[in-house]
Every structure is written in C-alpha cells, then in structure tokens.
PDB file of C-alpha atoms in Angstrom:
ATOM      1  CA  UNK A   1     -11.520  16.839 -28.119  1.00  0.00           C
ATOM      2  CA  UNK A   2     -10.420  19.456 -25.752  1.00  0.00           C
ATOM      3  CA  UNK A   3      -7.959  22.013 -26.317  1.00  0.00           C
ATOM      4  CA  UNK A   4      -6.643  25.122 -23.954  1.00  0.00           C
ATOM      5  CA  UNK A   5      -5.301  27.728 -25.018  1.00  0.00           C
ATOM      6  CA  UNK A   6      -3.383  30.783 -23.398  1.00  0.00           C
ATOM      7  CA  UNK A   7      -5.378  30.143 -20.231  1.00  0.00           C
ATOM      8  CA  UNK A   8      -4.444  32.835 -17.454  1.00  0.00           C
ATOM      9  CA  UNK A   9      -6.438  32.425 -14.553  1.00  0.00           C
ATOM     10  CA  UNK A  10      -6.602  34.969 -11.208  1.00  0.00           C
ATOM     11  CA  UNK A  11      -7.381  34.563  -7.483  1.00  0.00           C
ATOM     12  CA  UNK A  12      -8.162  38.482  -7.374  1.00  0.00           C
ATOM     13  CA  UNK A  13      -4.663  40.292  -7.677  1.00  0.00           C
ATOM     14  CA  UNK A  14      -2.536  36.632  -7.554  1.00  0.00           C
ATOM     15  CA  UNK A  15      -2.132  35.023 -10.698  1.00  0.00           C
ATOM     16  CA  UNK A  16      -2.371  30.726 -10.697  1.00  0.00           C
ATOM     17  CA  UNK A  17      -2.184  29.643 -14.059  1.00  0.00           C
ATOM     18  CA  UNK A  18       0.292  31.987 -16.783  1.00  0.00           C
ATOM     19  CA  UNK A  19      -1.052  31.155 -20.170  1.00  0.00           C
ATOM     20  CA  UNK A  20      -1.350  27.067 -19.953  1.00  0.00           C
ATOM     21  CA  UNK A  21      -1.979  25.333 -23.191  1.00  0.00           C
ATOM     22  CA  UNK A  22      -2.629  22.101 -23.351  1.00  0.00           C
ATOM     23  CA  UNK A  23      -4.330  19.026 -25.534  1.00  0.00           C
ATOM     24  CA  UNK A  24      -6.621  16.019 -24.911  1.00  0.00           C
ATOM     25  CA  UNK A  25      -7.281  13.942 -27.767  1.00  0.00           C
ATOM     26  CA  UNK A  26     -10.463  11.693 -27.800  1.00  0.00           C
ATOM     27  CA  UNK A  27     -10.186   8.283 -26.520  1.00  0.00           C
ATOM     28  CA  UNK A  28      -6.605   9.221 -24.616  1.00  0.00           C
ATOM     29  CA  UNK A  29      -5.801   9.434 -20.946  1.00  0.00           C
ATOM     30  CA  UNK A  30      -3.843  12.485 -20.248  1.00  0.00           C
ATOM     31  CA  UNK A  31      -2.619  13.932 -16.989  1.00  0.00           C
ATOM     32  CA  UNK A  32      -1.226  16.518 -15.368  1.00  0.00           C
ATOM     33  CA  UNK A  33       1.307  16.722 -12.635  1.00  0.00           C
ATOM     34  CA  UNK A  34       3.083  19.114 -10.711  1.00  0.00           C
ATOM     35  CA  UNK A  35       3.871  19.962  -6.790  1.00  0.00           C
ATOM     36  CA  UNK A  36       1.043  21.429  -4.627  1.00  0.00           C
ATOM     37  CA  UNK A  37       0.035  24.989  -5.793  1.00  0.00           C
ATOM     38  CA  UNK A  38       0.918  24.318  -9.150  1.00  0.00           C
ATOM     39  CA  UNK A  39      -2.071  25.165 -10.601  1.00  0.00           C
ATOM     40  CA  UNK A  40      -3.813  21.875 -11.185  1.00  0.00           C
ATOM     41  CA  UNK A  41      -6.664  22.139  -9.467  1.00  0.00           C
ATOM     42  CA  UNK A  42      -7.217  25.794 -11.202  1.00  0.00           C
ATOM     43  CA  UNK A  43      -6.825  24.042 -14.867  1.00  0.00           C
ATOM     44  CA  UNK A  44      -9.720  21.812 -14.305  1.00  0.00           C
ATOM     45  CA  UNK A  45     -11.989  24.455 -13.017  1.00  0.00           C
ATOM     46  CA  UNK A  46     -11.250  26.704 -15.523  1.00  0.00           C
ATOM     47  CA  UNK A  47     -12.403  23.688 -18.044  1.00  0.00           C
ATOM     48  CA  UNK A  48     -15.386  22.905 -16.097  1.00  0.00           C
ATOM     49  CA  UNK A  49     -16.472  26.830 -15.947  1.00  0.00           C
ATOM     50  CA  UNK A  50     -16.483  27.043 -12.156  1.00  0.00           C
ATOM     51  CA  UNK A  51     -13.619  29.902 -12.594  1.00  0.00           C
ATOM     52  CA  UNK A  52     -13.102  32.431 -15.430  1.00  0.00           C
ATOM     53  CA  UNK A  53     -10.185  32.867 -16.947  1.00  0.00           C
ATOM     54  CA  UNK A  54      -8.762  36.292 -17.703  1.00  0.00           C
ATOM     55  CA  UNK A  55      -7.269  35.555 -21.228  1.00  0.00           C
ATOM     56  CA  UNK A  56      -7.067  32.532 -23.584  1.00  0.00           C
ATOM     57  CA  UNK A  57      -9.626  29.976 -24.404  1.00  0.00           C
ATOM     58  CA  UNK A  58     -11.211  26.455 -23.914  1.00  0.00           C
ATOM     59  CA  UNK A  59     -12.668  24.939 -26.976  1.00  0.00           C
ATOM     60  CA  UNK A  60     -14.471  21.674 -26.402  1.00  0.00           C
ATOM     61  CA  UNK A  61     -15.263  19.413 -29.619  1.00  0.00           C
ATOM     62  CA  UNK A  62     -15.056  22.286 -31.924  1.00  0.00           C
ATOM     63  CA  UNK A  63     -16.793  24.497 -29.232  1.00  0.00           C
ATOM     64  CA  UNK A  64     -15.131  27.742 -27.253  1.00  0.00           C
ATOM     65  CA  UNK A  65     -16.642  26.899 -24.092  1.00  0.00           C
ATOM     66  CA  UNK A  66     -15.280  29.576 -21.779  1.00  0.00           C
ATOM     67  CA  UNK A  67     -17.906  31.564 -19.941  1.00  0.00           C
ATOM     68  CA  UNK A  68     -20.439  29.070 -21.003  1.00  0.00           C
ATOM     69  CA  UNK A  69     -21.925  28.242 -17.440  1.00  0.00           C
ATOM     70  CA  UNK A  70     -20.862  24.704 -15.179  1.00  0.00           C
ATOM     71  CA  UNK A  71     -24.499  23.130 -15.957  1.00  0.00           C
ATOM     72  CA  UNK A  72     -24.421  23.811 -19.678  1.00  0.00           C
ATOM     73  CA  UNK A  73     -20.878  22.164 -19.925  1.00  0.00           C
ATOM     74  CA  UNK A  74     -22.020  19.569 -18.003  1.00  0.00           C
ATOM     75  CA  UNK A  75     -24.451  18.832 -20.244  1.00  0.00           C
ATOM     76  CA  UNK A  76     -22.062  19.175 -22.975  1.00  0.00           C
ATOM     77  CA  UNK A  77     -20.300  16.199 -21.691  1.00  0.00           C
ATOM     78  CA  UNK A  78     -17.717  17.108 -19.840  1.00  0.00           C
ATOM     79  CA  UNK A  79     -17.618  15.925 -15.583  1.00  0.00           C
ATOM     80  CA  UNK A  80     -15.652  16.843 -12.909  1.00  0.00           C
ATOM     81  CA  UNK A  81     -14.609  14.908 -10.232  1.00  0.00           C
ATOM     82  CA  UNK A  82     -13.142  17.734  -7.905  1.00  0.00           C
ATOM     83  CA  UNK A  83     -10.719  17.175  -5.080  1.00  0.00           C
ATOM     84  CA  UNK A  84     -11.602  15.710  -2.083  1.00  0.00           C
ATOM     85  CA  UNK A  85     -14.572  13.841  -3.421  1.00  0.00           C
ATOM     86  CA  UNK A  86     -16.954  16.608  -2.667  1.00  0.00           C
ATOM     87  CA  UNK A  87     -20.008  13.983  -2.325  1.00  0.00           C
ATOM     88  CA  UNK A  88     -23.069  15.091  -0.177  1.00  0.00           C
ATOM     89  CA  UNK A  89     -23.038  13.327   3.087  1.00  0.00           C
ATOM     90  CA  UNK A  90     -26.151  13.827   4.660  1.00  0.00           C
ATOM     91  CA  UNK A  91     -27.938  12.346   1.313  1.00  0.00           C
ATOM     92  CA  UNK A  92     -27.834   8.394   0.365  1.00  0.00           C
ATOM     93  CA  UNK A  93     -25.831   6.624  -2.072  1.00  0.00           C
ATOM     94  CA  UNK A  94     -28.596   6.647  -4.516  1.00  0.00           C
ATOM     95  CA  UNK A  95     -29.457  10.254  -4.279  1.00  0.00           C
ATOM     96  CA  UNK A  96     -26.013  11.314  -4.958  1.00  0.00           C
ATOM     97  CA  UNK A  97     -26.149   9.336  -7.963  1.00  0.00           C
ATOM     98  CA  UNK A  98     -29.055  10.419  -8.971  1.00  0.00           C
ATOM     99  CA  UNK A  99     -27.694  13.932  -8.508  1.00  0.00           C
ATOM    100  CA  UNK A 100     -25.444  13.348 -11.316  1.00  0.00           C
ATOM    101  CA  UNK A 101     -28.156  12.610 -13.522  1.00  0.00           C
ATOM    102  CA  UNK A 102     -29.797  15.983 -12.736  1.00  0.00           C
ATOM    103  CA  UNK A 103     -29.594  17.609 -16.459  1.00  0.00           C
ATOM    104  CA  UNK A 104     -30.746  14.352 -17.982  1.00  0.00           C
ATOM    105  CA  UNK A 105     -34.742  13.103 -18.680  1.00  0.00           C
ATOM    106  CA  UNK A 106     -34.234   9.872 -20.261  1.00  0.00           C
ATOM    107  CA  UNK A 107     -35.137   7.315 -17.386  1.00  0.00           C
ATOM    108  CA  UNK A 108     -34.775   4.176 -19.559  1.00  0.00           C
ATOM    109  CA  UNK A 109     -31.235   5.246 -19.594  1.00  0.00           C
ATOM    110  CA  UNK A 110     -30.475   6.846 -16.834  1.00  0.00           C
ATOM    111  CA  UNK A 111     -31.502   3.376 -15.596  1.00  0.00           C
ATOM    112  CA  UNK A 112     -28.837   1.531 -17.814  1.00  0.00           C
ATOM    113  CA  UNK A 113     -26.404   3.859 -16.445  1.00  0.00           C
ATOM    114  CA  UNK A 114     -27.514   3.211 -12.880  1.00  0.00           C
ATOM    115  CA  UNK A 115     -26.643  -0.372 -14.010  1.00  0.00           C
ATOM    116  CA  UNK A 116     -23.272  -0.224 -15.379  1.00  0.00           C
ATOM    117  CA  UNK A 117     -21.953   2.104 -12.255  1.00  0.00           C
ATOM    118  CA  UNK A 118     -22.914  -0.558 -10.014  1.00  0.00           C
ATOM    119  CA  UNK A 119     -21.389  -2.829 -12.148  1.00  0.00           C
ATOM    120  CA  UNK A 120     -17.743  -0.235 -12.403  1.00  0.00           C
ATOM    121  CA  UNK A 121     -18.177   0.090  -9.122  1.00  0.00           C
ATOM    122  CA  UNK A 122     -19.643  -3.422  -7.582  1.00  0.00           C
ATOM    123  CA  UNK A 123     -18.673  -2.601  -3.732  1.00  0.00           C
ATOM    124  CA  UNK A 124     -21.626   0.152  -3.899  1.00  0.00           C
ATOM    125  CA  UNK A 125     -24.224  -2.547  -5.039  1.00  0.00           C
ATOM    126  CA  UNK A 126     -26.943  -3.305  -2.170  1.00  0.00           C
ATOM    127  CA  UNK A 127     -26.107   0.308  -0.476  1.00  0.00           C
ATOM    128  CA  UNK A 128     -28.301   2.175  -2.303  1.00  0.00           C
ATOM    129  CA  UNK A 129     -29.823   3.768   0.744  1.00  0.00           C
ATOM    130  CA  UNK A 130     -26.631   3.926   2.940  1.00  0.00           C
ATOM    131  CA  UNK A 131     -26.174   7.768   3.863  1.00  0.00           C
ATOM    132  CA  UNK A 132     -23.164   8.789   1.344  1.00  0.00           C
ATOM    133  CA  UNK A 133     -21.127  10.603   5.019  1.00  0.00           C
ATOM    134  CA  UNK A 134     -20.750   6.905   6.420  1.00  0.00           C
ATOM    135  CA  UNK A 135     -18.666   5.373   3.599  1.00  0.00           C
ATOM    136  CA  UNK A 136     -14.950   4.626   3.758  1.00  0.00           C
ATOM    137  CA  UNK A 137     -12.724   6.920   1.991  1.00  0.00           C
ATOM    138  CA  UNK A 138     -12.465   4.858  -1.022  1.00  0.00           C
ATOM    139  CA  UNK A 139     -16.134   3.580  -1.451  1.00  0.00           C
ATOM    140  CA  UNK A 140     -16.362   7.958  -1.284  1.00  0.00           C
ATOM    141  CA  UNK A 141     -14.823   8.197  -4.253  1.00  0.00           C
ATOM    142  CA  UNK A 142     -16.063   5.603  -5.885  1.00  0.00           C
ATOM    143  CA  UNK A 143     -19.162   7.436  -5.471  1.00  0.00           C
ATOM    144  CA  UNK A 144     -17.629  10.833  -6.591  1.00  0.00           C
ATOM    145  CA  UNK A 145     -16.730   8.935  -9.653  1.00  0.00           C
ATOM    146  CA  UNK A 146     -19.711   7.468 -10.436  1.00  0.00           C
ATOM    147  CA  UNK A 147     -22.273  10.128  -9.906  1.00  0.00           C
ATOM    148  CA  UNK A 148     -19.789  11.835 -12.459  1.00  0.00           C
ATOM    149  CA  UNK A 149     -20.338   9.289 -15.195  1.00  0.00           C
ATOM    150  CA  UNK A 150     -24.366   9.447 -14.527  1.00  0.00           C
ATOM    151  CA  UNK A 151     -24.373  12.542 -17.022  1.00  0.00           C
ATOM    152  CA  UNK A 152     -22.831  10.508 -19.644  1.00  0.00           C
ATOM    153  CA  UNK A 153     -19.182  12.358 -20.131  1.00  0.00           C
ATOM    154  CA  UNK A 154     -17.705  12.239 -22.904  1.00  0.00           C
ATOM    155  CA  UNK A 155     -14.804  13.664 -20.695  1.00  0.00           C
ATOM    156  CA  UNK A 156     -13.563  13.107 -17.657  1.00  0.00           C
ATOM    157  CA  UNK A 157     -12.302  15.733 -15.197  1.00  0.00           C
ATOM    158  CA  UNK A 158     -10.396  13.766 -11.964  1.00  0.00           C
ATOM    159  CA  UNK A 159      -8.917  16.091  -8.978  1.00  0.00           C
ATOM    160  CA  UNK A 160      -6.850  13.814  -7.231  1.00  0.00           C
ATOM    161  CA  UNK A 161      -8.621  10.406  -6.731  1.00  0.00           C
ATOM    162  CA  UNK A 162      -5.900   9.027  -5.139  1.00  0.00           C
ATOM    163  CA  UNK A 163      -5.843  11.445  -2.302  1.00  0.00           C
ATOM    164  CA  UNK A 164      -6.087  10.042   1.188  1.00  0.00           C
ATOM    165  CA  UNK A 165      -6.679   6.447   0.178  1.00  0.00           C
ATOM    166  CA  UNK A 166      -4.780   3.157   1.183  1.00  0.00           C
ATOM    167  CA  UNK A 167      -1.761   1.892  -1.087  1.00  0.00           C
ATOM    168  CA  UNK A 168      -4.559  -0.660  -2.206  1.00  0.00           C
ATOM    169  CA  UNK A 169      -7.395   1.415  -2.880  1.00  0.00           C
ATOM    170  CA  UNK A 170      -5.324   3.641  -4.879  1.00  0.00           C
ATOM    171  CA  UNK A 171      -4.140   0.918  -7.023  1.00  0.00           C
ATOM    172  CA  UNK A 172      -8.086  -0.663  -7.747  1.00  0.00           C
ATOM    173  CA  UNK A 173      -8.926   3.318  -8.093  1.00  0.00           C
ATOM    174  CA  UNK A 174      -6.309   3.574 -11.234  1.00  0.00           C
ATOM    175  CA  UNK A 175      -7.325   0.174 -12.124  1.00  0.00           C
ATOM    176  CA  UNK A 176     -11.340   1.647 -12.458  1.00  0.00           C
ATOM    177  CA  UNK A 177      -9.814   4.282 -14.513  1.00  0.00           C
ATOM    178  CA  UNK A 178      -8.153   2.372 -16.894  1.00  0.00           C
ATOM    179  CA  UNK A 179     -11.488   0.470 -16.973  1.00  0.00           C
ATOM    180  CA  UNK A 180     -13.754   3.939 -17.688  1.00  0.00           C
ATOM    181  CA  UNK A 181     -11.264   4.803 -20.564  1.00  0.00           C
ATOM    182  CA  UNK A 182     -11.718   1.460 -22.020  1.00  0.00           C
ATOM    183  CA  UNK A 183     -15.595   1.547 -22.278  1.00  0.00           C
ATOM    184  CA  UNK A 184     -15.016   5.201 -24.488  1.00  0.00           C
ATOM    185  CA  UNK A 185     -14.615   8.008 -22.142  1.00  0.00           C
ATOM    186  CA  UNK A 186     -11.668  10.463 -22.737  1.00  0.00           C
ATOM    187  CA  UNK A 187     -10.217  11.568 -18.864  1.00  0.00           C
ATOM    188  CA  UNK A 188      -8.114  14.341 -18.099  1.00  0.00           C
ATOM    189  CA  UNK A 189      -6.307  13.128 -14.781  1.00  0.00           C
ATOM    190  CA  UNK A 190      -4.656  15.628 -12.177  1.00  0.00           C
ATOM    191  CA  UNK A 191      -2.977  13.579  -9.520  1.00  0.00           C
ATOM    192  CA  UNK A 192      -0.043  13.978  -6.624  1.00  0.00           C
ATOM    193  CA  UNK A 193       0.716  10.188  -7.233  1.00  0.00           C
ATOM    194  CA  UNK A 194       3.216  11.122 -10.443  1.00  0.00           C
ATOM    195  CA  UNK A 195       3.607   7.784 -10.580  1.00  0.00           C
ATOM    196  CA  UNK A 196       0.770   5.816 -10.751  1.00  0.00           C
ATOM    197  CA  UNK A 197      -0.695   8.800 -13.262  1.00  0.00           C
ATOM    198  CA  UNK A 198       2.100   8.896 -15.579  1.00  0.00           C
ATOM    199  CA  UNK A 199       1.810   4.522 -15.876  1.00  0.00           C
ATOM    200  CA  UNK A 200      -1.601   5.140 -16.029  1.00  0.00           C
ATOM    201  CA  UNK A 201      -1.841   8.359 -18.802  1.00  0.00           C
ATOM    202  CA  UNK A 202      -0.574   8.154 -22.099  1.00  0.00           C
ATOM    203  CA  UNK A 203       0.215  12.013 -22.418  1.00  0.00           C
ATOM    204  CA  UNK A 204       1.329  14.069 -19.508  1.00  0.00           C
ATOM    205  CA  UNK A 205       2.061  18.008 -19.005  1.00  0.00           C
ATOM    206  CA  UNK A 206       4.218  19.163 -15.798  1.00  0.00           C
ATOM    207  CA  UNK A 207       2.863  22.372 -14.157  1.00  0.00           C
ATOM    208  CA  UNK A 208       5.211  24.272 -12.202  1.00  0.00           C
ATOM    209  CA  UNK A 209       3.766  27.629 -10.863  1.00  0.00           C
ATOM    210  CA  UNK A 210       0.898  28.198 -13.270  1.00  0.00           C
ATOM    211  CA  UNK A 211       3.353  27.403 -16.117  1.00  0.00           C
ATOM    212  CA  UNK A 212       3.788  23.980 -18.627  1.00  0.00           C
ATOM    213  CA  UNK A 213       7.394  23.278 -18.139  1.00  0.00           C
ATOM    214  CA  UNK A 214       7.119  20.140 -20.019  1.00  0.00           C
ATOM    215  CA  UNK A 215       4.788  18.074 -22.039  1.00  0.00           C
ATOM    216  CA  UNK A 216       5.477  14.300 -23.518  1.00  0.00           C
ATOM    217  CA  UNK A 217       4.436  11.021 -23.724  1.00  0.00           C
ATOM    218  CA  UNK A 218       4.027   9.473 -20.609  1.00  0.00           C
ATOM    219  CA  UNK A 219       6.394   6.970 -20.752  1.00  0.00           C
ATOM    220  CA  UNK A 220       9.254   9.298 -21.625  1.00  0.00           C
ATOM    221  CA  UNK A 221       8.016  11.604 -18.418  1.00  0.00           C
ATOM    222  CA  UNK A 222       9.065   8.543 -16.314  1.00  0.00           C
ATOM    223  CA  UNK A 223      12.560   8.553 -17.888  1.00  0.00           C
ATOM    224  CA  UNK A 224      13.291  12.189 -17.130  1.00  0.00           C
ATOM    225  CA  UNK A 225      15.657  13.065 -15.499  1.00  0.00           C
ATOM    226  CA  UNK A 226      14.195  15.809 -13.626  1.00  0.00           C
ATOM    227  CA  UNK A 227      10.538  14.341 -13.498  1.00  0.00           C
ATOM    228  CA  UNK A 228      12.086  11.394 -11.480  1.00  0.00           C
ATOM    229  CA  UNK A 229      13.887  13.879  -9.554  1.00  0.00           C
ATOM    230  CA  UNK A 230      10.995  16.370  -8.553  1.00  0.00           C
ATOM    231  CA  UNK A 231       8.204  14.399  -8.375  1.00  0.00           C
ATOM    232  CA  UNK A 232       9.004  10.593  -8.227  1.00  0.00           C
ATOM    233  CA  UNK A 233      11.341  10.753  -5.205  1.00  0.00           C
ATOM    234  CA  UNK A 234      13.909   9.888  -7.173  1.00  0.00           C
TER     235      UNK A 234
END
C-alpha cells in the first residue's frame, strides 16, 4: 500500500531523515520507534505532504505521491493524526468532526460515518456540542482520531496517541486501534510507548537519527537485545 523510498528530508541546512525506506502492506499495523529526535514525526509528514523531501519517493497504492499537496492526499486516503492531537479548541465536538469530512460531499455517508465514530468512540456520544478545548486529554484524542477517520482512510497516520495520557487511557487508546485495523484500515503507528506499539504492530522499523537501524517483525523487536535495551527500559 505504501512504500518510501530513499526519503531525505531537511529543516533548512540540518538534515532529519538520511534516506529512510520503509513498507506498509494493506491490512497490517506497522510502527515505528525510536528516541526523541529520531525522525518520526518527520516520516509521517513527509507521507502526508506537509514537508518535502529533498530526494527519494513516496508511492501510495501504485501512486508517487510526493509533492502532491496535503488535501489531495487526503483525499487519496491517507489521514494523519499528528502529535499532540492538534484538535481545534475553540470549535465543538461536532465541528471538528465535521472538519474531517471537509473534502467529502456524500452526506448519506458522511452520516454513516458520523455513526460508527460515535460508536469507536462511545464516550463522545451526547457531546456533540461540547467545545472540543474542554475535553480531557484522552476524550482529545479520541477526537483527533476520529475526525481522522471522517475522510474515510484507507491509511492511517498516528503521531504519538499515547502521549500525555493515563496508564489506562493509553491501554483503551491501543485497544481502539486494534479495533480501527480490524474494521479494514491499514495504520502506520509512531509511538514513544515501544512497548505497547511493538504488541500492538505487526511490523516495526527503529529510527535512530534519521536512519532505519533495524526493521522486523514485531514480535522479534521485543526479543532484541538492544531494542529491550534502548527503548524498553530493559
């Protein structure tokens, strides 16, 4: 479904990602780990067209997608979930998910996907018209998550969902993930939590300053040696 390759990526003169190559096959979970300033966060906007790379390519079902503008890969079918939610506070529940829905004109369905959000996500049901600022940090990105799926993804870019939540909202967050890959959507997970992604994923990459150091199965990640060293506390 989605495939990078050679991706080098600049903050003017500083270089964050050195040729990264990696793989997401339809229907998989795969994530990618790797200390802070890694380059994580630079991958997935690089994917989503929000920054440019300098060299390589990102081909999207059969599809070089690089320099194709954010809204048009949107519409494509690919979302992004960036870090730190990035919802719009001042506005209500139900505007920011209608927000999500901005490139679409099919109301019948936008109204079946109204539905089944509120049914992934049932602690937003009855809020419609809270103001999105005045939720807890969780029921944030629940939000942030599920104005993402109102464009109909058929991939799924996640910055850190984890970030800043309560042991127990993390785990029902990675338990709503699990949940969106089930009903058909392919998600490309960045996370801090090595952990919790690489139980979650079944393919991970390790980046380690803008390079791929290591790509396997996930499972085999949490036997590594040097994975459990680095980045389970191990």
């Amino acid at each position: 479904m989605l495939t990078v390759e050679g991706i080098s990526t600049y903050y003017g003169n500083i270089q964050a990602l050195k040729e990264v190559e990696l793989k997401v096959n339809e229907g998989e979970i795969v994530t990618l780990i790797g200390s802070n300033g890694a380059g994580k966060t630079t991958t997935l906007l690089t994917i989503s067209g929000l920054l440019k790379p300098a060299q390589g390519k990102v081909t999207f079902l059969g599809r070089t997608i690089t320099g194709v503008p954010p809204h048009n890969i949107v519409k494509m079918g690919i979302s992004h979930v960036p870090e730190g939610r990035r919802i719009f506070p001042l506005m209500t529940l139900m505007e920011n998910l209608e927000m999500g829905a901005f490139g679409r004109t099919d109301k019948r369905a936008i109204k079946e996907d109204l539905d089944m959000v509120f049914q992934t996500f049932p602690q937003l049901k009855g809020r419609e018209k809270q103001m999105a600022g005045t939720l807890s940090g969780g029921e944030q990105q629940m939000l942030a998550m599920g104005r993402a799926l109102m464009s109909r993804p058929k991939l799924l870019l996640l910055d850190e969902p984890s970030m800043g939540l309560a042991p127990m909202i993390v785990k029902e967050i990675f338990q709503i993930i699990e949940k969106i890959n089930r009903q058909g959507t392919t998600i490309l997970l960045v996370e801090q939590n090595a952990q919790m992604a690489l139980k979650t994923a079944g393919k991970g990459y390790v980046l380690e300053t803008g390079k791929i150091v290591l790509q396997d199965n996930a499972s085999a990640l949490l036997e590594n040696d040097d994975v459990r060293k680095s980045y389970l506390g191990e």
